[in-house]
Amino acid sequence: MTETLTYTRKDFQSDQEVKWCPGCGDFTILASIQSFFAEAGLPKENFVVISGIGCSSRFPYYMNTYGMHTIHGRAPAIASGIAITRPELSVWVTTGDGDALSIGGNHFIHLMRRNVNVKLVLFNNQIYGLTKGQYSPTSEVGKITKSSPMGSIDRPFNPVSLALGAEASFVARTIDMDRKHTMEILRAAYEHRGTALIEIYQNCNVFNNHAFLELTGKQIRDENRINLEHGKPVVFGPEGEHAVILENGAAKVVPTASVDPSQIVVHDAHAVNPSVAFALSRLSHGPHGPTPLGIFRSVERPVYEDVLQQQIDTAQEKKGVGDLDELLRSAGTWTVE
Amino acid sequence: MQLAGTRFTSDSALFGNDLATFPNFPAEIRAPAGTVAGVSSFQVQIADFDILTPGDEADVLVAMNPAALKAHLKGVKPGGMIIANADAFEPRNLKKAGFESNPLEDGSLDGYRVFAVPMERLTKAAVADTGVSSRDALRSKNLFALGLLGWIFTRPIDPTIDWLKKKFASRPEVAAANIASLKGGYNYGENTAAFKHTFHVRKAALEPGEYTNVTGNTALSWGLIAAAKAAGLRLFYGSYPITPASDILQELAKRRNFDVMTFQAEDEIAGIGSAIGAAFSGHLAATGTSGPGLALKSESVSLAVSIELPLVIIDVQRAGPSTGLPTKVEQTDLLFAMYGRHGEAPLPILAAKSPSDAFDTAIEAARLALKYMTPVILLSDNYIANGSEPWLLPDLDSLPDISVPFAVEPNADGRFLPYLRDEKTLARPWAIPGTPGLEHRVGGLEKQEVIGNVSYDPANHQLMTDIRAWKIRGIANDIPSLEVEGDEDADLLVLGWGSTYGPIMGAVRRVRKDGLKAATAHLRYLNPFPANLGDILLKYRTILVPEVNSGQLRHLLRAEYLVPAVGLNQVTGFPFKVSTVEKKIREILA
């Protein structure tokens, strides 16, 4: 007997006051995720939301699910322990660019390579918010902040490129303002069994306002937003006047009219080889100039906890279910009368 | 040499001796052969009585090359036997080991009974018919030495022959060569007149029952498996390889058929992080490491204290600071286990006293973690981890039931309060994801008492800090009283913890045999201390605390009980000799 689950967004709202700065992009993301969880069709008690430290990491307190607010950068490790041991749960990590890519960089890449069934939602605002305005690992070179008064010297990470480099099985990017697109991406990530990176460009209106104007400003967004859709040619612009081709392995934007249609990249999110997806991810560094949004990669790959369980099953088939008495005697015994 | 030592141990164990071993090896995977730094050794004491240590000084030293002789000669009793592989005592090796002339010939070993045996030549001759190359033949010279020892100590070599057949089942020629070499050594002993006598070490008079020989790391791993069984939970072990704790990960990884999940994490932090996740989701979760790894884990340990989840944290101590002497022993992490966290984050600390005791200690650590919803630190050390001893097998049917019920329904008028505590234990309920109606959030921010919501209220933080401390302190009422052994009317109490058990007990027995009065007690519980410890300490004029550190337990005892405990301390990378502790006791009682 299947019970129909009829949740609304309200079911996923906790009784805690949401304490982000007025106008923060996090509110929109919270609403999108609550709405998606309500629609997902999974019993509420099977959602777990884990976070590290930062503005985004207050997220679990606002979700009426199981959750844990943990340590700076370490949420992927803790989430892995849950997902590995309880495959029936839907485990989500909410994290920021500082949390996931600076202090948590190591755990981020290892989560991606292992393919544990964890959905990592990376709120990227290209700034440190909770510590009040230092540059982050995704801030552009030359960014003037409190800790970089003469401009930051570090080269930024492109989270999508980084995840593809770690051979993540699902990699996507969206933006806080576009709730419909965010919901689509969340759905696809949820349905993907394995690790999913969802990068969400998120506006910090206090310390880095308008960082994503090129993708949200009415006048210019159509010029800059590239919608990636599986099986479709990669063209963009108000009239589709820009196209993406591959040249010496690199993606390049050209006038659509200037090339033969067969030269235009047809997006294949399911390609086993991540090279073309990587090339597309290099079109922008941060949301500057033409920036692809959508699912870069979605491929089937063995899931860590499934293989672990198979090993347990195989071991039990071959050796029988472990007998502790026998194990204690396995190195030989002697008897003292 | 590790192999020959292990096999000699096994054969002696099967024969029925009591024994204790101490493998000792360099930290480098391949330290330069022939140099003193590259010497790998294996010390074993066998006896016909209940022994507690691998022995202070050796009756017999087998030196496979000059470097081994150089490294270990000072550990041989005057008049002891030295069996040297004479073929290796050639000019190049002698020079590498720093000898000016050949000690087998220059009279410098006159105080010993020296047997120079051309082991390489004899091994080659013994295996000539098996068809292995002369390079492979030489590899089996350790078995020649083992065979020779078998004859000298009247050990049966058949168990090793069976073992070799099994081990090299797919390479019969290698098995044949090793067996030929082993027998060659045995027959050499029998046929030459060189050895005037053999040692007869009879079976030990141990408590009746079935025994096996076990190392500390193995016993600890099996203890975790047994604890999971006793708790009715699946075991999850998240860890990052580090000497000398890696064996636990490896042993558990082999036991998938026991429904054991192991996770080799990308670093120490992810090791404990994954375990915290597994604990949240309802498993018996454990992580293991050594000192430097515990340092990395410490932020996560604080989190586990704050969110009050059960977790067993194993620290197989090694000599520090920093990388220190990674293959040598120390008990120097006690204060780190006690205080090595930010904020006030008390937790129970237990220490195993010997290889076989690690089994029971693991179960006890799991019991406390689950019952009190707290991380527990279990201290072992390099000496326990790699050393071995006979172990009277436990009756698994009598394992304690350490299961705790998960919360399955609201606990307050239809609501679930994640910090509503059990009145007796002060433990909070364990509600695991997937349980309808009990959705809740935990985290590192301070929580409002009972309710669990984030709270910055000053009085609440005071109360929560106090409650966390009371909870751990209360465990003193749930652990056995400390027992004192020895003379009731003694002036001296020798108090120890962890792997000093053997040397301390050995020393106390020796002085009491001579009619001196002494008492001894050994702490398994270091936080909280047993409830009766204070009363015991007040009874003795002198309290001696031998430790393989500069006085960490002594520091705690003085702070807690204001007693003038005195220390016997060494940090040489080696365990105490019985004689060192004995000498100190005699000084005090003189």
PDB file of C-alpha atoms in Angstrom, chain B residues 48 100 174 341 498 509 530 538:
ATOM      1  CA  ASP B  48      56.411 -22.091  32.285  1.00  0.00           C
ATOM      2  CA  GLU B 100      86.933  -2.434  13.597  1.00  0.00           C
ATOM      3  CA  VAL B 174      59.041 -21.913  -2.243  1.00  0.00           C
ATOM      4  CA  ARG B 341      39.969  20.115  22.846  1.00  0.00           C
ATOM      5  CA  GLY B 498      47.947   1.151  30.271  1.00  0.00           C
ATOM      6  CA  ARG B 509      55.814  -9.690  42.557  1.00  0.00           C
ATOM      7  CA  PRO B 530      36.939   5.049  39.853  1.00  0.00           C
ATOM      8  CA  LEU B 538      44.934   8.218  51.267  1.00  0.00           C
TER       9      LEU B 538
END
